[in-house]
GROMACS .gro file of N, CA and C in nm:
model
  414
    1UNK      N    1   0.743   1.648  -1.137
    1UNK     CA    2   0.683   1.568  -1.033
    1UNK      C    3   0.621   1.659  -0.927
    2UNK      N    4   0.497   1.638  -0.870
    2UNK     CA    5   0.426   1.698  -0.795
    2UNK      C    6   0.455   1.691  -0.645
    3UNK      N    7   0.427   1.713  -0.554
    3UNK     CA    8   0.491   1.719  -0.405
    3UNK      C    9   0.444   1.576  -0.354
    4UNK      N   10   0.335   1.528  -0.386
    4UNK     CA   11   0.304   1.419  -0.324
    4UNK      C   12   0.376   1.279  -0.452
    5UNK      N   13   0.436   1.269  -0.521
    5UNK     CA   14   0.497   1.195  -0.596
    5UNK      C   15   0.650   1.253  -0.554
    6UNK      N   16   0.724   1.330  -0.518
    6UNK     CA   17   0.909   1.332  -0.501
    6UNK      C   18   0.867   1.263  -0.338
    7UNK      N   19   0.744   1.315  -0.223
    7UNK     CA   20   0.776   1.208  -0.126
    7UNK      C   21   0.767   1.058  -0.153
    8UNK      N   22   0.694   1.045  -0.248
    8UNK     CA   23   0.646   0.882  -0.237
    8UNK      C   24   0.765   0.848  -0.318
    9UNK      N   25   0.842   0.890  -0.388
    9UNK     CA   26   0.975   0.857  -0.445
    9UNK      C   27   1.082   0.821  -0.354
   10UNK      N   28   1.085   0.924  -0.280
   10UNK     CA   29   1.220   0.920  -0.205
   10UNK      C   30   1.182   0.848  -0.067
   11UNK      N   31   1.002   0.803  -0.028
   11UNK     CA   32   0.995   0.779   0.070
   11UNK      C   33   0.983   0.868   0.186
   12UNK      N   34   0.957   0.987   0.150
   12UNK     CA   35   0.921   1.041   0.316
   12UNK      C   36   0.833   1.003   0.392
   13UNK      N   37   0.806   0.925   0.442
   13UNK     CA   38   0.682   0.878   0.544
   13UNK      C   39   0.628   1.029   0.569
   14UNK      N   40   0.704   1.126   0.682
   14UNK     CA   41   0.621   1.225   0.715
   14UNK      C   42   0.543   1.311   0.640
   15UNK      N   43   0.621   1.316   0.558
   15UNK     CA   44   0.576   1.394   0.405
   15UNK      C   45   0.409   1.329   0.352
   16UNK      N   46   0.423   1.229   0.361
   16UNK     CA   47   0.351   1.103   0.307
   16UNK      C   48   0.235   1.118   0.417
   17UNK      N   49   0.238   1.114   0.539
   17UNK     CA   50   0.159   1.152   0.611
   17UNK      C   51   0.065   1.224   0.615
   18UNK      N   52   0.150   1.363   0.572
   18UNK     CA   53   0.028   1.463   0.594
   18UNK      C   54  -0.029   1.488   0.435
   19UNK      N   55   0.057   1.482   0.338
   19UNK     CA   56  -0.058   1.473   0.243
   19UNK      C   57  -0.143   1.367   0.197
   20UNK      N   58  -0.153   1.269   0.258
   20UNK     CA   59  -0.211   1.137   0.247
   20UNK      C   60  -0.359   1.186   0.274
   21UNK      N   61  -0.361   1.284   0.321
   21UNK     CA   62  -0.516   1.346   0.355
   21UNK      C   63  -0.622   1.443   0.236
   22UNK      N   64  -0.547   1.419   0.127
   22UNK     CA   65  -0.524   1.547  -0.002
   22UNK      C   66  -0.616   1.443  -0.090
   23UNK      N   67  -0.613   1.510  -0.200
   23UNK     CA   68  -0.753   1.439  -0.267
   23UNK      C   69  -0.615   1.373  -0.370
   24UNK      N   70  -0.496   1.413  -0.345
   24UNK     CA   71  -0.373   1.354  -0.474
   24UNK      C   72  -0.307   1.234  -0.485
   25UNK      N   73  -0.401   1.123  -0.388
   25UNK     CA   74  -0.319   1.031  -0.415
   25UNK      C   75  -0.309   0.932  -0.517
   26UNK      N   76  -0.411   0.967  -0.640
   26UNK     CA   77  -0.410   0.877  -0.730
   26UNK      C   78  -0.366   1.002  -0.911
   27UNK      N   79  -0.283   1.091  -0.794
   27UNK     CA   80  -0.268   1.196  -0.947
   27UNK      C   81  -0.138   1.174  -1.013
   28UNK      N   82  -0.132   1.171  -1.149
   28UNK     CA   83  -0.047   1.117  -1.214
   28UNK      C   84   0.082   1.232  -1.257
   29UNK      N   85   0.196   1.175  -1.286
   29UNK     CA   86   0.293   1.257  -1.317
   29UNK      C   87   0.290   1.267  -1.493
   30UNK      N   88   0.409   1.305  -1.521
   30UNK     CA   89   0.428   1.325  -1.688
   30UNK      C   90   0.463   1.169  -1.710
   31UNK      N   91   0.495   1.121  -1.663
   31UNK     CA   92   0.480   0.917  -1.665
   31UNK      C   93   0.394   0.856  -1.668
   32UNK      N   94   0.279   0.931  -1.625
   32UNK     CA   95   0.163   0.828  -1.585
   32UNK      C   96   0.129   0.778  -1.503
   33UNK      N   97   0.278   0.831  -1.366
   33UNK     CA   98   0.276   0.731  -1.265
   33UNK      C   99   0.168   0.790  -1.135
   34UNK      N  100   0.093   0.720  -1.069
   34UNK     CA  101   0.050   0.756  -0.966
   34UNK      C  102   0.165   0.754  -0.853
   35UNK      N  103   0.146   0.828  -0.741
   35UNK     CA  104   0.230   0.790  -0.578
   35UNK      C  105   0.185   0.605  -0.513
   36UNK      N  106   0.159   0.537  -0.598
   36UNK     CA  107   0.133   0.388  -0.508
   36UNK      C  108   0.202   0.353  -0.628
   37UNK      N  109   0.199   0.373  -0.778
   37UNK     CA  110   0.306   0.363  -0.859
   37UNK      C  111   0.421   0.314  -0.854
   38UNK      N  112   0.456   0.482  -0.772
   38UNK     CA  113   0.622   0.487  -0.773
   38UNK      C  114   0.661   0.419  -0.643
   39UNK      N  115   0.572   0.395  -0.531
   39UNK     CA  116   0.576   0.343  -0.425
   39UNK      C  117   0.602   0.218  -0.430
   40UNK      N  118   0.532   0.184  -0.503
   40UNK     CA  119   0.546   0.003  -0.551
   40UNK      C  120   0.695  -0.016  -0.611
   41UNK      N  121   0.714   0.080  -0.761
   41UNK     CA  122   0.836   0.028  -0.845
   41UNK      C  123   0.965   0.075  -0.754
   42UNK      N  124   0.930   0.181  -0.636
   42UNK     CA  125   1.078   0.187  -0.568
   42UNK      C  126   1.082   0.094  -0.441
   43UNK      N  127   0.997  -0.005  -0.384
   43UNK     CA  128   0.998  -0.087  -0.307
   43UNK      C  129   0.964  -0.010  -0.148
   44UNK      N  130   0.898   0.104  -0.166
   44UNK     CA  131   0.857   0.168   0.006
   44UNK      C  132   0.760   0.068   0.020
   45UNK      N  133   0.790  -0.007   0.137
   45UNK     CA  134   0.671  -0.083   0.166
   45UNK      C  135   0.592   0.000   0.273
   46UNK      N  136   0.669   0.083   0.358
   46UNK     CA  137   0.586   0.150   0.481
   46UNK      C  138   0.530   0.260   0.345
   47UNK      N  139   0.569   0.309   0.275
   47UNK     CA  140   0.458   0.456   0.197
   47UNK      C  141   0.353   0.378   0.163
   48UNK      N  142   0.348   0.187   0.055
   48UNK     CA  143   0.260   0.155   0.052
   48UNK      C  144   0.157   0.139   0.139
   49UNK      N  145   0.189   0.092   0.251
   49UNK     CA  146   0.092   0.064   0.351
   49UNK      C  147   0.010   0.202   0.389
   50UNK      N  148   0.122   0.315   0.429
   50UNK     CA  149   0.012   0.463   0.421
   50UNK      C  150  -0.083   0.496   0.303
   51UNK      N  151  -0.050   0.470   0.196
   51UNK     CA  152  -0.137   0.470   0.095
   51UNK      C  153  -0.248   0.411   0.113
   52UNK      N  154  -0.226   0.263   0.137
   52UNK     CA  155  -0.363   0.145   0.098
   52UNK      C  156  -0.485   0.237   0.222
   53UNK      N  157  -0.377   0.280   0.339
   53UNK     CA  158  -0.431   0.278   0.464
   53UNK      C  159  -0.540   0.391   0.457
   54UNK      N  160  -0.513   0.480   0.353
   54UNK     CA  161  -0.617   0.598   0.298
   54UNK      C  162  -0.785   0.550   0.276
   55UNK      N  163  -0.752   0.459   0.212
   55UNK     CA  164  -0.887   0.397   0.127
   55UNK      C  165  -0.913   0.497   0.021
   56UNK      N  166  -0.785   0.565  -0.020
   56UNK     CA  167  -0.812   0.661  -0.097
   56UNK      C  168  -0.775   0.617  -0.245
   57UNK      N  169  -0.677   0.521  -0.218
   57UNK     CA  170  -0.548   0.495  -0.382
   57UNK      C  171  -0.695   0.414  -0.462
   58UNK      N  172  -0.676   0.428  -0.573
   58UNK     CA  173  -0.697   0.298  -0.711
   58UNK      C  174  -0.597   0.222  -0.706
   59UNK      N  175  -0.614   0.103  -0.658
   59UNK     CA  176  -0.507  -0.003  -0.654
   59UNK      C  177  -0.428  -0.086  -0.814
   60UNK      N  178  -0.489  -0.025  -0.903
   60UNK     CA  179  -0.482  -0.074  -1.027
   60UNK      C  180  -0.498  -0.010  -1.117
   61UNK      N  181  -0.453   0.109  -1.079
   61UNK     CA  182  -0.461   0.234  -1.192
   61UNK      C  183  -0.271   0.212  -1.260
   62UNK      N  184  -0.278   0.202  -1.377
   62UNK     CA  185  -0.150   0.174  -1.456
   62UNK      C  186  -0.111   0.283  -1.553
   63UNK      N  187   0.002   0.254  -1.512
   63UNK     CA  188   0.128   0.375  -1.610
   63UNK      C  189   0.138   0.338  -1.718
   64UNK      N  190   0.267   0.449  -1.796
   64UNK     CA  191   0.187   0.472  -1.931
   64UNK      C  192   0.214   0.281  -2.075
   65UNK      N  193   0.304   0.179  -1.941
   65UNK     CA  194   0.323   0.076  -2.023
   65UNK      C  195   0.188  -0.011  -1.988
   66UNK      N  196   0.084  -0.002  -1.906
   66UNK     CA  197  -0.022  -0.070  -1.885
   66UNK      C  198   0.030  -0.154  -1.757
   67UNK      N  199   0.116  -0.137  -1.696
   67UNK     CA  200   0.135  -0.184  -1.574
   67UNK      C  201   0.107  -0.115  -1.451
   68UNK      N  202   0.062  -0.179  -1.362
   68UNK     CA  203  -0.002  -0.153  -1.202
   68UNK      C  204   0.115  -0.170  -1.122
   69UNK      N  205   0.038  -0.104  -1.012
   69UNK     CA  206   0.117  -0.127  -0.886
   69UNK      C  207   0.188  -0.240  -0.844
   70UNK      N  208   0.114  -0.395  -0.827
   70UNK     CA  209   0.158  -0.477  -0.844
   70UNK      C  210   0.265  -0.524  -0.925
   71UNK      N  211   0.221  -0.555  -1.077
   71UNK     CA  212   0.347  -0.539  -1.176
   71UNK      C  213   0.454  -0.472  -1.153
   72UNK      N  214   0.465  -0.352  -1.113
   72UNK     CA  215   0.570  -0.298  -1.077
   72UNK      C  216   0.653  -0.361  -0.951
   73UNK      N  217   0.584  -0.355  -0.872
   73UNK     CA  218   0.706  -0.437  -0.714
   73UNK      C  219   0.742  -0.573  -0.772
   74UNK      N  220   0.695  -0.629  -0.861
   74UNK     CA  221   0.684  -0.822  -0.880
   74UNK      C  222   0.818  -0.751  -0.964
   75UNK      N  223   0.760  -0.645  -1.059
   75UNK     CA  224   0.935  -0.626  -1.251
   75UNK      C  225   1.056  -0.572  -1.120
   76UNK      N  226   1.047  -0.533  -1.038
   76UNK     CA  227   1.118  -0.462  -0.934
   76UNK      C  228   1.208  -0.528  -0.816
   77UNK      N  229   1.094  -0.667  -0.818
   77UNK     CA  230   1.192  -0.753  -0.737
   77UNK      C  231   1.179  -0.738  -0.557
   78UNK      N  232   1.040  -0.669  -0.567
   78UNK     CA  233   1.010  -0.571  -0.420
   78UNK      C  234   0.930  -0.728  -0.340
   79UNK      N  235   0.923  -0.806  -0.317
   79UNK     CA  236   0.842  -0.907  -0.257
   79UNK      C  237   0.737  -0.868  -0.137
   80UNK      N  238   0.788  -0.814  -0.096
   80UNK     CA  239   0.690  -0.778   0.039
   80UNK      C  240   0.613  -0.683  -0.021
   81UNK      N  241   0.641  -0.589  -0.130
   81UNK     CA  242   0.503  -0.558  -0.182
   81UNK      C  243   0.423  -0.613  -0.245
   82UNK      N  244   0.463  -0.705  -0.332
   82UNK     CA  245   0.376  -0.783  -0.397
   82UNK      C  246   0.273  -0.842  -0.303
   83UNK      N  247   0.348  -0.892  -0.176
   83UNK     CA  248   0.233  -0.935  -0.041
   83UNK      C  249   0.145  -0.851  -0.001
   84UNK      N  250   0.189  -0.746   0.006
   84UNK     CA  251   0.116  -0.628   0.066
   84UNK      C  252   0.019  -0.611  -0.005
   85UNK      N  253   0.045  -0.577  -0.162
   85UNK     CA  254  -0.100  -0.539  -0.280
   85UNK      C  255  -0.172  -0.696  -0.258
   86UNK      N  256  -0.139  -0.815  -0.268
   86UNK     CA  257  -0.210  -0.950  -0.317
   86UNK      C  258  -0.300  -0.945  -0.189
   87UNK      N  259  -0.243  -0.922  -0.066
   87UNK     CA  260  -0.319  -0.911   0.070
   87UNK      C  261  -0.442  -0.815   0.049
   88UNK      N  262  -0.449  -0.744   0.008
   88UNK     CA  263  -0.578  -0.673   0.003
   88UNK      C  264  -0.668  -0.695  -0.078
   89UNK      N  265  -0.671  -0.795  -0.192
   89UNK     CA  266  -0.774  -0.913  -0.221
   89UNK      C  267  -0.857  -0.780  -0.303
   90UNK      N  268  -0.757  -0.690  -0.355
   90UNK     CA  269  -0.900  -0.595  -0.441
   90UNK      C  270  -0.765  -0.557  -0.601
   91UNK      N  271  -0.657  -0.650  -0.568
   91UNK     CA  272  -0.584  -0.622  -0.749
   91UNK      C  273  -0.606  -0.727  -0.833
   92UNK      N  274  -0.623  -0.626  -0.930
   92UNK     CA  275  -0.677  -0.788  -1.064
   92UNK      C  276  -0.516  -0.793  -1.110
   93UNK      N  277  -0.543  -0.959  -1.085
   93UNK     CA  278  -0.369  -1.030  -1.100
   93UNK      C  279  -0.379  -1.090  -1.237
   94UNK      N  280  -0.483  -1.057  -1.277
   94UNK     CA  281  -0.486  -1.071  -1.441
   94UNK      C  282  -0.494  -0.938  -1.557
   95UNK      N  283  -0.446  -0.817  -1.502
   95UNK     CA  284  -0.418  -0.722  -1.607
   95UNK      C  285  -0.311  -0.717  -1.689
   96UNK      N  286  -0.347  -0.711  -1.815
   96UNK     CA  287  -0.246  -0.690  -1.913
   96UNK      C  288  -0.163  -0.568  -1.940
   97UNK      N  289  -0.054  -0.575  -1.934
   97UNK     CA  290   0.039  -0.481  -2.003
   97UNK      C  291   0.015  -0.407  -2.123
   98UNK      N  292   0.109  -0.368  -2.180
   98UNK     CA  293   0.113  -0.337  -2.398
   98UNK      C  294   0.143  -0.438  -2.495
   99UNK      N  295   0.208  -0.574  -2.358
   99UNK     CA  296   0.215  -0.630  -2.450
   99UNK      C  297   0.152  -0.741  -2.466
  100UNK      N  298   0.032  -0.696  -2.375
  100UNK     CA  299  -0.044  -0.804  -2.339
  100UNK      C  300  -0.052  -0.923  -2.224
  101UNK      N  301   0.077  -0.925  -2.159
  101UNK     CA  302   0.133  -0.982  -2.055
  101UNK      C  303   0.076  -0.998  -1.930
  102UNK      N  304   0.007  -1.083  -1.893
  102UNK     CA  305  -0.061  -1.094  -1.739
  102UNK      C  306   0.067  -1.103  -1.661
  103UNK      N  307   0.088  -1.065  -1.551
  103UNK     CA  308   0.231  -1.038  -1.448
  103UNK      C  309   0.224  -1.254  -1.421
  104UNK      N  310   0.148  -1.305  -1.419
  104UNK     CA  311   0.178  -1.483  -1.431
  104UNK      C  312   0.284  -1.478  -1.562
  105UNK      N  313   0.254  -1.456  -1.710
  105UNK     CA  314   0.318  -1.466  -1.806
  105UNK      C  315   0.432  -1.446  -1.770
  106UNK      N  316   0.436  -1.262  -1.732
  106UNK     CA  317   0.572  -1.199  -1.744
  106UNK      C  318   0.665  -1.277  -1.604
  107UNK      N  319   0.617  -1.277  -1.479
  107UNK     CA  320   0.684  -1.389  -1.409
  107UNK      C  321   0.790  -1.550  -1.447
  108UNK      N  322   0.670  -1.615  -1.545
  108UNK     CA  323   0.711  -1.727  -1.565
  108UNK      C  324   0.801  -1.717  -1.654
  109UNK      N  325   0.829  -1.592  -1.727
  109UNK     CA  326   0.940  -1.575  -1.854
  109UNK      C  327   1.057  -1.478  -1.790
  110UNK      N  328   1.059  -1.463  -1.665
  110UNK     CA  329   1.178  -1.412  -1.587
  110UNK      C  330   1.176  -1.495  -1.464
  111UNK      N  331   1.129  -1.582  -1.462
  111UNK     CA  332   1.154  -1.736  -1.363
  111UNK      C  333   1.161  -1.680  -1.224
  112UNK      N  334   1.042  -1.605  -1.206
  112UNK     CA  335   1.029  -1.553  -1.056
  112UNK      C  336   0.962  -1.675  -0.984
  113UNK      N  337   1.001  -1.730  -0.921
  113UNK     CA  338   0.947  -1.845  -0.837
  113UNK      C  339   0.866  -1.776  -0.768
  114UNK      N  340   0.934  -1.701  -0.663
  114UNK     CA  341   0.845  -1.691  -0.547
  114UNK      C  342   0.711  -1.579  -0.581
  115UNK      N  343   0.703  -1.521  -0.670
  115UNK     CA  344   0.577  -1.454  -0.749
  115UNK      C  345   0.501  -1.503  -0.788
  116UNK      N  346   0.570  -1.644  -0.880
  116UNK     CA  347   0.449  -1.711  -0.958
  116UNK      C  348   0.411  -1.768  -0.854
  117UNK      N  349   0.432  -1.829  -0.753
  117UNK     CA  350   0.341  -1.871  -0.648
  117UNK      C  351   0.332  -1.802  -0.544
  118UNK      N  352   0.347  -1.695  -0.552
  118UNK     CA  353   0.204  -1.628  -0.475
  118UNK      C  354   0.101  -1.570  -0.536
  119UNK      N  355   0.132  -1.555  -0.690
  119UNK     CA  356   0.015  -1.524  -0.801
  119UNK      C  357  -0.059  -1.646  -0.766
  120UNK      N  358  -0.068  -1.786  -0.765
  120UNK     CA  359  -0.075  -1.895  -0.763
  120UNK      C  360  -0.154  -1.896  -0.650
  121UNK      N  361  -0.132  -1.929  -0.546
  121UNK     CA  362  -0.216  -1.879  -0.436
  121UNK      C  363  -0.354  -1.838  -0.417
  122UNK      N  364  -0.364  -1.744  -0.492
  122UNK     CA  365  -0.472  -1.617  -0.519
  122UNK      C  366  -0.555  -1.701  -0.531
  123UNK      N  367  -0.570  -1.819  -0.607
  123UNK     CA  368  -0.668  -1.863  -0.708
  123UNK      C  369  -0.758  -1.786  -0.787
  124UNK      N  370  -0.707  -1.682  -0.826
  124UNK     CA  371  -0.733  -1.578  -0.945
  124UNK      C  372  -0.680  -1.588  -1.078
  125UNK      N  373  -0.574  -1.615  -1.061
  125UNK     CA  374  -0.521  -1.626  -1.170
  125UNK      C  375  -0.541  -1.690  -1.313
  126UNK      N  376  -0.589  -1.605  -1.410
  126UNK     CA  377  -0.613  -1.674  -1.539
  126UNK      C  378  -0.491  -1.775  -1.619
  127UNK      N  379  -0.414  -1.871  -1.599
  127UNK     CA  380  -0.322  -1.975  -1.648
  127UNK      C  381  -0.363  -1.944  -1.790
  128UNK      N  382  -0.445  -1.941  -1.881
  128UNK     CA  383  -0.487  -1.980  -1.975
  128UNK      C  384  -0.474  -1.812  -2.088
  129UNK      N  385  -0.478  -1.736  -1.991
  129UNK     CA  386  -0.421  -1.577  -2.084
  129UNK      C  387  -0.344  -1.604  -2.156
  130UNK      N  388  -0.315  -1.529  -2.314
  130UNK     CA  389  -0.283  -1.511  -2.413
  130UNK      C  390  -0.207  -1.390  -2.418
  131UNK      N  391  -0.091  -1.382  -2.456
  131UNK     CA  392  -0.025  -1.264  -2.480
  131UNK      C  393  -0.018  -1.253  -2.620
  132UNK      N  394   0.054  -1.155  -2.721
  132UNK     CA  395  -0.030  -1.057  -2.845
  132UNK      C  396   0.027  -1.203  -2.913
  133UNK      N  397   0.122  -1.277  -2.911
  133UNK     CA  398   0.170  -1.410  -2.983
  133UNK      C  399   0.136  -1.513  -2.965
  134UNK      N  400  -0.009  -1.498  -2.844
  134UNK     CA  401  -0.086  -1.638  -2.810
  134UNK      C  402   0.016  -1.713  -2.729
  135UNK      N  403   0.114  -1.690  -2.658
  135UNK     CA  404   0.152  -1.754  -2.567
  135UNK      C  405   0.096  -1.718  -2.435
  136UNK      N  406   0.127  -1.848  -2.345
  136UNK     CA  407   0.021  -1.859  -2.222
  136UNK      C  408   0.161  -1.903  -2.099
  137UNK      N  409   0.102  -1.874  -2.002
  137UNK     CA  410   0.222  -1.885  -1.912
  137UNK      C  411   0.284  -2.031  -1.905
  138UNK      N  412   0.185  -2.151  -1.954
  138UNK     CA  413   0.210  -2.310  -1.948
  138UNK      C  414   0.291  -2.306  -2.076
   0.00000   0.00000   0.00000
């Protein structure tokens, strides 16, 4: 792991600070993971917000299972990030996983209420996606 991925892990804000100015915030580890990645799947909501606050991150750059930032705080259980990424009105809430899974699918098959409706919300959301067995979130 690179210096700007163990802060965004463990959360150093200050850390996070000053390299937030570095051209590394969308560089990947031996995972795949970017620092808004791991930011997302460990629930820093203040590192996310330094991130977005760059205008530097790819908000939808995905690790090595085809999941995003988003996906990750929603499989994670992080809520206030999921607000945080949906608030900035620039993540596609219809990317698929490996296994094809729009985060609506994978929601509605781990009975996240309060996800599927704020996926819901968006009015983005493709209802009608197909995962690799043709099931759809209805």
């Amino acid at each position: 792991m690179a210096g700007m991925h163990l802060a965004v892990y463990f959360g150093t804000q200050e850390a996070i600070k000053v390299m937030s100015h570095s051209q590394y915030q969308d560089s990947r580890d031996s995972y795949s993971q970017t620092p808004l990645l791991w930011a997302a799947e460990k629930g820093h909501e203040v590192v996310v917000k330094l991130l977005l606050a760059t205008g530097k991150v790819n908000i939808d750059l995905k690790d090595n299972r085809n999941r995003t930032p988003l996906f990750q705080a929603a499989e994670n259980m992080h809520r206030a990030v999921v607000k945080l990424l949906l608030a900035t009105n620039k993540v596609n809430v219809n990317s698929k996983d490996n296994d094809d899974h729009t985060l609506l699918l994978w929601t509605v098959k781990n009975r996240d209420e309060v996800v599927i409706k704020l996926l819901l919300e968006t009015d983005k959301v493709d209802i009608n996606s197909k995962d690799e067995y043709g099931q759809t979130p209805l």
